[in-house]
mmCIF file of C-alpha atoms and ligand atoms in Angstrom:
data_model
loop_
_atom_site.group_PDB
_atom_site.id
_atom_site.type_symbol
_atom_site.label_atom_id
_atom_site.label_comp_id
_atom_site.label_asym_id
_atom_site.label_seq_id
_atom_site.Cartn_x
_atom_site.Cartn_y
_atom_site.Cartn_z
ATOM 1 C CA MET A 17 11.160 23.260 34.871
ATOM 2 C CA THR A 18 13.246 20.017 33.929
ATOM 3 C CA PRO A 19 16.255 20.859 32.419
ATOM 4 C CA THR A 20 16.539 19.580 28.811
ATOM 5 C CA GLN A 21 19.153 16.754 28.574
ATOM 6 C CA PRO A 22 21.760 17.700 25.819
ATOM 7 C CA ASN A 23 21.831 15.299 22.971
ATOM 8 C CA LEU A 24 25.314 14.078 22.963
ATOM 9 C CA GLU A 25 25.243 13.037 19.546
ATOM 10 C CA ASP A 26 24.761 17.071 18.708
ATOM 11 C CA ILE A 27 27.828 17.722 20.837
ATOM 12 C CA PHE A 28 30.381 14.946 19.980
ATOM 13 C CA MET A 29 31.436 13.391 16.768
ATOM 14 C CA LYS A 30 30.043 15.650 14.005
ATOM 15 C CA THR A 31 33.045 14.920 11.850
ATOM 16 C CA ILE A 32 34.390 11.669 11.124
ATOM 17 C CA GLY A 33 37.519 10.656 9.665
ATOM 18 C CA VAL A 34 37.634 7.700 6.984
ATOM 19 C CA ILE A 35 41.274 6.516 5.908
ATOM 20 C CA GLY A 36 41.237 3.984 2.982
ATOM 21 C CA LEU A 37 38.424 4.807 0.486
ATOM 22 C CA GLY A 38 38.162 1.526 -1.502
ATOM 23 C CA ASN A 39 35.546 -0.750 -1.938
ATOM 24 C CA MET A 40 34.514 -0.753 1.443
ATOM 25 C CA GLY A 41 35.839 2.786 2.655
ATOM 26 C CA ARG A 42 33.884 4.492 0.063
ATOM 27 C CA GLY A 43 30.734 3.119 0.866
ATOM 28 C CA MET A 44 31.263 3.743 4.492
ATOM 29 C CA ALA A 45 32.115 7.194 3.867
ATOM 30 C CA LEU A 46 28.887 7.849 1.721
ATOM 31 C CA SER A 47 26.881 6.359 4.142
ATOM 32 C CA LEU A 48 28.136 8.183 7.012
ATOM 33 C CA GLN A 49 27.452 11.452 5.189
ATOM 34 C CA ARG A 50 23.849 10.353 4.339
ATOM 35 C CA GLY A 51 23.613 9.684 8.288
ATOM 36 C CA GLY A 52 24.418 13.427 8.871
ATOM 37 C CA TYR A 53 27.999 13.382 9.797
ATOM 38 C CA GLU A 54 30.798 15.426 8.088
ATOM 39 C CA VAL A 55 33.241 13.077 6.566
ATOM 40 C CA VAL A 56 36.902 13.775 5.978
ATOM 41 C CA GLY A 57 38.692 11.018 4.042
ATOM 42 C CA THR A 58 42.044 10.277 2.669
ATOM 43 C CA ASP A 59 43.686 7.293 0.737
ATOM 44 C CA ALA A 60 47.101 6.460 -0.463
ATOM 45 C CA SER A 61 45.980 6.510 -4.152
ATOM 46 C CA SER A 62 45.515 9.973 -5.637
ATOM 47 C CA GLU A 63 42.977 8.348 -8.327
ATOM 48 C CA THR A 64 40.757 7.241 -5.344
ATOM 49 C CA ARG A 65 40.872 10.631 -3.521
ATOM 50 C CA ALA A 66 39.985 12.375 -6.658
ATOM 51 C CA SER A 67 37.257 9.920 -7.355
ATOM 52 C CA LEU A 68 35.641 10.330 -3.865
ATOM 53 C CA ALA A 69 36.021 14.219 -4.085
ATOM 54 C CA ALA A 70 33.762 13.988 -7.218
ATOM 55 C CA GLU A 71 31.280 12.004 -5.327
ATOM 56 C CA GLY A 72 31.221 14.848 -2.723
ATOM 57 C CA VAL A 73 33.353 13.671 0.171
ATOM 58 C CA THR A 74 35.814 16.021 1.676
ATOM 59 C CA VAL A 75 39.074 14.606 0.689
ATOM 60 C CA VAL A 76 42.580 15.510 1.852
ATOM 61 C CA ASP A 77 46.002 14.437 1.167
ATOM 62 C CA THR A 78 47.411 13.190 4.594
ATOM 63 C CA VAL A 79 46.333 11.559 7.892
ATOM 64 C CA ALA A 80 47.668 14.569 9.441
ATOM 65 C CA GLU A 81 44.513 17.002 7.709
ATOM 66 C CA VAL A 82 42.528 14.009 8.633
ATOM 67 C CA MET A 83 43.245 14.153 12.581
ATOM 68 C CA ALA A 84 43.268 17.874 12.655
ATOM 69 C CA LYS A 85 39.417 17.656 11.822
ATOM 70 C CA VAL A 86 37.758 14.674 13.290
ATOM 71 C CA GLU A 87 36.377 13.349 16.646
ATOM 72 C CA LEU A 88 36.439 9.527 15.515
ATOM 73 C CA VAL A 89 38.406 7.775 12.751
ATOM 74 C CA VAL A 90 37.340 4.926 10.694
ATOM 75 C CA LEU A 91 40.225 2.583 9.136
ATOM 76 C CA SER A 92 39.400 0.397 5.969
ATOM 77 C CA LEU A 93 42.792 -0.842 5.053
ATOM 78 C CA PRO A 94 43.996 -3.743 3.023
ATOM 79 C CA THR A 95 46.187 -5.604 5.858
ATOM 80 C CA ALA A 96 47.264 -5.629 9.516
ATOM 81 C CA ALA A 97 50.852 -4.209 8.389
ATOM 82 C CA ILE A 98 49.067 -1.243 6.557
ATOM 83 C CA VAL A 99 46.685 -0.609 9.667
ATOM 84 C CA SER A 100 50.224 -0.535 11.728
ATOM 85 C CA GLU A 101 51.867 1.905 9.414
ATOM 86 C CA VAL A 102 48.967 4.313 9.365
ATOM 87 C CA VAL A 103 48.395 4.398 13.190
ATOM 88 C CA ALA A 104 52.187 4.053 14.189
ATOM 89 C CA GLY A 105 54.340 5.051 11.167
ATOM 90 C CA LYS A 106 55.464 8.150 10.109
ATOM 91 C CA GLY A 107 53.068 10.910 9.481
ATOM 92 C CA GLY A 108 50.471 8.520 10.996
ATOM 93 C CA ILE A 109 47.757 8.687 13.607
ATOM 94 C CA ILE A 110 49.915 8.600 16.597
ATOM 95 C CA GLU A 111 52.206 11.354 15.468
ATOM 96 C CA ASN A 112 49.162 13.383 14.879
ATOM 97 C CA ALA A 113 47.505 12.376 18.053
ATOM 98 C CA LYS A 114 44.555 14.100 19.406
ATOM 99 C CA LYS A 115 43.104 13.176 22.684
ATOM 100 C CA GLY A 116 39.859 11.374 23.294
ATOM 101 C CA VAL A 117 39.804 10.367 19.729
ATOM 102 C CA ILE A 118 38.781 6.783 18.801
ATOM 103 C CA VAL A 119 40.303 4.651 16.015
ATOM 104 C CA VAL A 120 37.892 2.223 14.708
ATOM 105 C CA ASP A 121 39.581 -0.206 12.571
ATOM 106 C CA THR A 122 36.997 -1.898 10.288
ATOM 107 C CA SER A 123 39.639 -3.799 8.375
ATOM 108 C CA THR A 124 39.974 -7.564 8.722
ATOM 109 C CA SER A 125 43.129 -7.529 10.658
ATOM 110 C CA HIS A 126 45.027 -9.359 13.354
ATOM 111 C CA PRO A 127 43.863 -9.226 16.986
ATOM 112 C CA ASP A 128 47.434 -9.097 18.101
ATOM 113 C CA THR A 129 48.133 -6.077 15.958
ATOM 114 C CA THR A 130 45.005 -4.177 17.144
ATOM 115 C CA ARG A 131 45.789 -4.982 20.913
ATOM 116 C CA ALA A 132 49.365 -3.662 20.527
ATOM 117 C CA LEU A 133 48.187 -0.475 18.709
ATOM 118 C CA ALA A 134 45.457 0.057 21.107
ATOM 119 C CA LYS A 135 48.100 0.355 23.901
ATOM 120 C CA GLN A 136 50.158 2.512 21.809
ATOM 121 C CA LEU A 137 47.173 4.972 21.048
ATOM 122 C CA HIS A 138 46.125 4.751 24.764
ATOM 123 C CA ALA A 139 49.562 6.132 25.792
ATOM 124 C CA VAL A 140 48.909 9.318 23.741
ATOM 125 C CA GLY A 141 45.396 9.663 25.229
ATOM 126 C CA MET A 142 43.480 7.979 22.497
ATOM 127 C CA ARG A 143 41.165 4.838 22.106
ATOM 128 C CA MET A 144 41.100 1.912 19.734
ATOM 129 C CA MET A 145 38.462 -0.444 18.874
ATOM 130 C CA ASP A 146 37.939 -3.147 15.968
ATOM 131 C CA ALA A 147 34.719 -3.381 14.188
ATOM 132 C CA PRO A 148 35.525 -5.704 11.229
ATOM 133 C CA VAL A 149 32.513 -5.731 8.835
ATOM 134 C CA SER A 150 30.543 -8.103 6.386
ATOM 135 C CA GLY A 151 28.282 -7.101 3.786
ATOM 136 C CA GLY A 152 30.460 -6.356 0.826
ATOM 137 C CA PRO A 153 30.773 -2.961 -0.782
ATOM 138 C CA LYS A 154 26.741 -3.243 -1.342
ATOM 139 C CA GLY A 155 26.369 -3.389 2.282
ATOM 140 C CA ALA A 156 29.164 -0.516 2.912
ATOM 141 C CA ILE A 157 26.979 1.764 0.516
ATOM 142 C CA THR A 158 23.611 1.078 1.838
ATOM 143 C CA GLY A 159 24.661 1.242 5.368
ATOM 144 C CA THR A 160 23.433 -2.348 6.119
ATOM 145 C CA MET A 161 26.826 -4.180 7.200
ATOM 146 C CA ALA A 162 27.041 -6.492 10.114
ATOM 147 C CA MET A 163 30.078 -5.588 12.430
ATOM 148 C CA VAL A 164 31.622 -7.827 15.065
ATOM 149 C CA ILE A 165 33.153 -5.351 17.657
ATOM 150 C CA GLY A 166 36.064 -5.477 20.143
ATOM 151 C CA ALA A 167 36.059 -2.865 22.723
ATOM 152 C CA SER A 168 35.345 -1.603 26.089
ATOM 153 C CA ASP A 169 31.664 -1.126 27.002
ATOM 154 C CA GLU A 170 32.259 2.643 27.364
ATOM 155 C CA ASP A 171 34.045 3.038 23.931
ATOM 156 C CA PHE A 172 31.318 0.685 22.081
ATOM 157 C CA ALA A 173 28.374 2.925 23.739
ATOM 158 C CA GLU A 174 30.319 6.234 22.535
ATOM 159 C CA ALA A 175 31.127 5.197 19.343
ATOM 160 C CA GLU A 176 27.715 3.361 18.557
ATOM 161 C CA PRO A 177 25.758 6.202 16.965
ATOM 162 C CA VAL A 178 28.437 6.458 14.330
ATOM 163 C CA LEU A 179 28.579 2.841 13.612
ATOM 164 C CA LYS A 180 24.717 2.732 13.267
ATOM 165 C CA ALA A 181 25.111 4.961 10.401
ATOM 166 C CA MET A 182 27.228 2.305 8.595
ATOM 167 C CA SER A 183 25.748 -0.968 9.784
ATOM 168 C CA ALA A 184 22.367 -2.680 10.475
ATOM 169 C CA LYS A 185 23.714 -5.205 12.827
ATOM 170 C CA ARG A 186 26.445 -4.765 15.871
ATOM 171 C CA VAL A 187 27.634 -7.599 17.858
ATOM 172 C CA HIS A 188 29.702 -6.408 20.796
ATOM 173 C CA ILE A 189 31.963 -9.587 21.002
ATOM 174 C CA GLY A 190 34.406 -8.615 23.757
ATOM 175 C CA GLY A 191 37.308 -6.597 24.555
ATOM 176 C CA VAL A 192 39.633 -4.688 21.844
ATOM 177 C CA GLY A 193 40.828 -7.465 19.429
ATOM 178 C CA ALA A 194 37.731 -9.698 19.927
ATOM 179 C CA GLY A 195 36.203 -8.228 16.830
ATOM 180 C CA HIS A 196 39.048 -9.401 14.685
ATOM 181 C CA VAL A 197 39.056 -12.764 16.213
ATOM 182 C CA ALA A 198 35.384 -13.460 15.239
ATOM 183 C CA LYS A 199 35.856 -11.741 11.774
ATOM 184 C CA ILE A 200 39.014 -14.220 11.170
ATOM 185 C CA ALA A 201 36.457 -17.191 12.488
ATOM 186 C CA ASN A 202 33.544 -15.920 10.132
ATOM 187 C CA ASN A 203 35.909 -15.738 7.064
ATOM 188 C CA LEU A 204 37.628 -19.155 7.775
ATOM 189 C CA PHE A 205 33.921 -20.423 7.928
ATOM 190 C CA THR A 206 33.041 -18.816 4.404
ATOM 191 C CA ALA A 207 36.523 -19.836 2.913
ATOM 192 C CA SER A 208 35.875 -23.473 4.012
ATOM 193 C CA HIS A 209 32.221 -23.466 2.838
ATOM 194 C CA LEU A 210 33.124 -22.358 -0.496
ATOM 195 C CA LEU A 211 35.750 -24.859 -1.347
ATOM 196 C CA VAL A 212 33.135 -27.724 -0.175
ATOM 197 C CA ALA A 213 30.405 -26.238 -2.312
ATOM 198 C CA GLY A 214 32.892 -26.088 -5.250
ATOM 199 C CA GLU A 215 33.634 -29.738 -4.743
ATOM 200 C CA VAL A 216 30.007 -31.115 -3.672
ATOM 201 C CA THR A 217 28.262 -29.295 -6.875
ATOM 202 C CA ARG A 218 30.720 -31.060 -8.928
ATOM 203 C CA MET A 219 30.124 -34.523 -7.729
ATOM 204 C CA ALA A 220 26.514 -34.147 -7.857
ATOM 205 C CA ALA A 221 26.863 -32.729 -11.718
ATOM 206 C CA ALA A 222 28.922 -35.669 -12.702
ATOM 207 C CA ALA A 223 26.381 -37.942 -10.807
ATOM 208 C CA GLY A 224 23.619 -36.633 -13.194
ATOM 209 C CA VAL A 225 21.947 -33.870 -10.822
ATOM 210 C CA PRO A 226 21.826 -30.206 -12.237
ATOM 211 C CA VAL A 227 23.365 -27.669 -9.738
ATOM 212 C CA GLU A 228 20.309 -25.426 -9.571
ATOM 213 C CA ARG A 229 18.028 -28.472 -8.397
ATOM 214 C CA LEU A 230 20.662 -29.812 -6.064
ATOM 215 C CA LEU A 231 20.669 -26.560 -4.512
ATOM 216 C CA GLN A 232 17.010 -26.175 -4.103
ATOM 217 C CA GLY A 233 17.351 -29.342 -2.097
ATOM 218 C CA ILE A 234 20.248 -28.506 -0.047
ATOM 219 C CA ASN A 235 18.881 -25.021 0.992
ATOM 220 C CA ALA A 236 15.682 -26.974 2.084
ATOM 221 C CA GLY A 237 18.008 -29.170 4.342
ATOM 222 C CA SER A 238 20.743 -29.092 7.083
ATOM 223 C CA GLY A 239 23.360 -28.733 4.550
ATOM 224 C CA ARG A 240 22.701 -25.181 3.645
ATOM 225 C CA SER A 241 24.991 -22.224 4.375
ATOM 226 C CA PHE A 242 25.196 -18.458 3.194
ATOM 227 C CA VAL A 243 27.357 -19.886 0.357
ATOM 228 C CA THR A 244 24.585 -22.289 -0.870
ATOM 229 C CA GLU A 245 21.751 -19.732 -0.243
ATOM 230 C CA HIS A 246 23.371 -16.591 -1.329
ATOM 231 C CA SER A 247 26.773 -16.821 -2.961
ATOM 232 C CA PHE A 248 25.951 -19.637 -5.525
ATOM 233 C CA PRO A 249 22.799 -17.672 -6.959
ATOM 234 C CA THR A 250 24.136 -14.111 -6.626
ATOM 235 C CA TRP A 251 27.851 -14.597 -7.802
ATOM 236 C CA VAL A 252 28.455 -17.911 -9.033
ATOM 237 C CA MET A 253 25.891 -19.848 -11.135
ATOM 238 C CA ASN A 254 25.001 -16.647 -13.106
ATOM 239 C CA GLY A 255 28.610 -16.203 -13.879
ATOM 240 C CA LYS A 256 29.140 -12.726 -12.617
ATOM 241 C CA PHE A 257 31.693 -13.247 -9.847
ATOM 242 C CA ASP A 258 31.200 -9.463 -8.909
ATOM 243 C CA SER A 259 31.080 -9.730 -5.040
ATOM 244 C CA GLY A 260 33.535 -6.844 -4.910
ATOM 245 C CA PHE A 261 35.553 -9.271 -2.609
ATOM 246 C CA THR A 262 39.239 -10.252 -3.954
ATOM 247 C CA MET A 263 40.815 -13.589 -3.969
ATOM 248 C CA LYS A 264 43.742 -11.516 -2.639
ATOM 249 C CA LEU A 265 41.878 -10.438 0.314
ATOM 250 C CA MET A 266 40.499 -13.812 0.980
ATOM 251 C CA ARG A 267 43.970 -15.310 0.660
ATOM 252 C CA LYS A 268 44.974 -13.008 3.591
ATOM 253 C CA ASP A 269 42.393 -13.578 5.762
ATOM 254 C CA VAL A 270 42.660 -17.212 5.565
ATOM 255 C CA ARG A 271 46.449 -16.805 6.325
ATOM 256 C CA LEU A 272 45.417 -14.623 9.328
ATOM 257 C CA SER A 273 43.343 -17.701 10.477
ATOM 258 C CA GLN A 274 46.554 -19.777 10.482
ATOM 259 C CA GLU A 275 48.653 -16.904 12.125
ATOM 260 C CA LEU A 276 46.125 -17.041 14.962
ATOM 261 C CA THR A 277 45.914 -20.824 15.243
ATOM 262 C CA SER A 278 49.743 -20.969 15.592
ATOM 263 C CA ALA A 279 49.575 -17.954 18.142
ATOM 264 C CA VAL A 280 47.105 -19.895 20.418
ATOM 265 C CA GLY A 281 49.332 -23.232 19.910
ATOM 266 C CA LEU A 282 46.595 -25.095 18.233
ATOM 267 C CA ASP A 283 47.122 -27.826 15.384
ATOM 268 C CA LEU A 284 43.596 -27.898 13.304
ATOM 269 C CA PRO A 285 44.222 -30.263 10.416
ATOM 270 C CA LEU A 286 40.651 -29.708 8.726
ATOM 271 C CA THR A 287 41.381 -25.668 8.543
ATOM 272 C CA LYS A 288 45.298 -26.385 7.697
ATOM 273 C CA ARG A 289 44.048 -27.962 4.644
ATOM 274 C CA VAL A 290 41.512 -25.529 3.816
ATOM 275 C CA ALA A 291 44.456 -22.723 4.119
ATOM 276 C CA GLU A 292 46.787 -25.069 1.938
ATOM 277 C CA LEU A 293 44.257 -24.955 -0.852
ATOM 278 C CA TRP A 294 43.642 -21.246 -0.832
ATOM 279 C CA ALA A 295 47.476 -20.628 -0.906
ATOM 280 C CA GLU A 296 47.603 -23.183 -4.002
ATOM 281 C CA SER A 297 44.953 -21.331 -5.614
ATOM 282 C CA SER A 298 47.138 -18.529 -6.508
ATOM 283 C CA GLN A 299 48.729 -20.540 -9.300
ATOM 284 C CA THR A 300 45.421 -20.771 -11.074
ATOM 285 C CA ILE A 301 43.352 -17.897 -9.832
ATOM 286 C CA GLY A 302 44.577 -14.110 -9.789
ATOM 287 C CA ASP A 303 44.883 -12.043 -6.974
ATOM 288 C CA ALA A 304 42.059 -9.368 -8.527
ATOM 289 C CA GLU A 305 39.736 -12.032 -9.267
ATOM 290 C CA ASP A 306 36.381 -12.570 -7.276
ATOM 291 C CA PHE A 307 36.866 -14.656 -4.247
ATOM 292 C CA ASN A 308 33.989 -16.944 -5.237
ATOM 293 C CA ARG A 309 36.375 -18.031 -7.994
ATOM 294 C CA ILE A 310 37.712 -20.493 -5.481
ATOM 295 C CA VAL A 311 34.750 -22.818 -6.538
ATOM 296 C CA GLU A 312 36.676 -23.580 -9.667
ATOM 297 C CA LEU A 313 39.779 -24.441 -7.845
ATOM 298 C CA GLY A 314 41.162 -27.737 -9.744
ATOM 299 C CA THR A 315 39.264 -27.058 -12.941
ATOM 300 C CA ARG A 316 41.667 -24.586 -14.480
ATOM 301 C CA GLU A 317 44.928 -24.614 -16.100
ATOM 302 C CA SER A 318 47.629 -23.247 -14.072
ATOM 303 C CA LYS A 319 48.505 -19.730 -15.189
ATOM 304 C CA ALA A 320 52.103 -20.630 -15.743
ATOM 305 C CA ALA A 321 50.801 -23.527 -18.446
ATOM 306 C CA ALA A 322 47.834 -21.064 -19.809
HETATM 307 P P1 NAD B 23 40.410 -2.063 -1.331
HETATM 308 O O1 NAD B 23 41.999 -2.485 -1.617
HETATM 309 O O2 NAD B 23 39.498 -1.925 -2.234
HETATM 310 O O3 NAD B 23 40.553 -0.625 -0.168
HETATM 311 C C1 NAD B 23 41.767 -0.452 0.136
HETATM 312 C C2 NAD B 23 42.063 0.987 0.366
HETATM 313 O O4 NAD B 23 43.199 1.255 0.932
HETATM 314 C C3 NAD B 23 42.792 1.279 -1.245
HETATM 315 O O5 NAD B 23 41.826 2.437 -1.703
HETATM 316 C C4 NAD B 23 44.255 1.598 -1.003
HETATM 317 O O6 NAD B 23 44.490 2.640 -1.750
HETATM 318 C C5 NAD B 23 43.844 2.255 0.538
HETATM 319 N N1 NAD B 23 45.036 2.144 1.110
HETATM 320 C C6 NAD B 23 46.327 1.370 1.141
HETATM 321 N N2 NAD B 23 47.423 1.513 1.942
HETATM 322 C C7 NAD B 23 47.067 2.933 2.380
HETATM 323 C C8 NAD B 23 47.649 3.913 3.264
HETATM 324 N N3 NAD B 23 48.795 3.609 3.642
HETATM 325 N N4 NAD B 23 47.060 4.961 3.779
HETATM 326 C C9 NAD B 23 45.742 5.262 3.203
HETATM 327 N N5 NAD B 23 45.053 4.370 2.357
HETATM 328 C C10 NAD B 23 45.640 3.184 1.833
HETATM 329 O O7 NAD B 23 40.010 -3.050 0.005
HETATM 330 P P2 NAD B 23 38.465 -3.106 0.587
HETATM 331 O O8 NAD B 23 37.824 -4.456 -0.219
HETATM 332 O O9 NAD B 23 37.843 -1.795 0.613
HETATM 333 O O10 NAD B 23 38.645 -3.832 1.817
HETATM 334 C C11 NAD B 23 39.260 -3.121 3.039
HETATM 335 C C12 NAD B 23 39.176 -3.846 4.257
HETATM 336 O O11 NAD B 23 37.942 -4.663 4.560
HETATM 337 C C13 NAD B 23 40.210 -5.195 4.145
HETATM 338 O O12 NAD B 23 40.838 -5.356 5.303
HETATM 339 C C14 NAD B 23 39.213 -6.327 3.925
HETATM 340 O O13 NAD B 23 39.610 -7.371 4.240
HETATM 341 C C15 NAD B 23 38.145 -5.861 4.582
HETATM 342 N N6 NAD B 23 36.637 -6.429 4.145
HETATM 343 C C16 NAD B 23 36.630 -6.215 2.512
HETATM 344 C C17 NAD B 23 35.152 -6.792 2.215
HETATM 345 C C18 NAD B 23 34.819 -6.712 0.707
HETATM 346 O O14 NAD B 23 33.823 -7.386 0.282
HETATM 347 N N7 NAD B 23 35.479 -5.965 -0.078
HETATM 348 C C19 NAD B 23 34.297 -7.390 3.113
HETATM 349 C C20 NAD B 23 34.439 -7.258 4.630
HETATM 350 C C21 NAD B 23 35.800 -6.760 4.887
#
């Protein structure tokens, strides 16, 4: 008789932690539950913890309580500094280390931070991979996000069933940190395309061509991008501006791109100007506003003058 192969998924990784239950983490927690995993989540905000508990997620108050229960832990946090604090700070993951557990950072973070934390986690018998995401809160809650992944082949293979419950596409870019490099590059494109599309649509409108007709033409031609095909019809032209991704987070991502450019010793004048424009936008476009509002840069009064 051929021995039945154990289904590894049945043995490992039944319980997944999610730290950071905001716009993205909430959807990831719910997608993981739908995928058959037990989820234990936590967040710094008691309001957010209560609202996720009301949606049926097991919510605890501390990272220690998460670590006590899980085989893999997903991070969805605002910045690299907060990721460092949650992993290596007081009461964090390393203080509550559990051998073999994989930490999957889905935040948009700095690759140097990721690599440094991976070393610290390795020293306590744990592993780290970066799996930053695209697709917004809608992609998180429907489990259709795209992930760019930095991990060893072994860790990627082991974590993939869990990642599949949250994403439709996974691209294994390279070793730890490579996912964060790819994500920073991706968002630098989006941040640049939005600025260009804002200026180009204004130019065409001033020259007498309505934006709807212009975009039909562009989207049939070689100038098209995700911004012209998706962002303008979905969030800009209907005035909704409800993508779920804020100016504050995109300004952070653009800053990360400049930190990375400096760290690798390059001087890139075009993307430097893009970063200057995103930084200047804080004078007229608030942190909590939708990031697509950047297309209005130069058309609004400064907040001080308003
Ligand atoms: P968010 O601000 O909605 O959620 C972050 C959550 O982390 C908040 O609920 C906050 O309370 C919690 N938090 C902060 N500090 C914490 C700590 N020390 N311990 C535990 N929880 C803490 O942000 P988001 O939009 O969900 O984005 C999360 C990450 O995903 C960011 O790195 C962002 O750049 C990235 N991202 C967001 C989107 C999007 O469309 N929103 C898309 C792709 C990637």
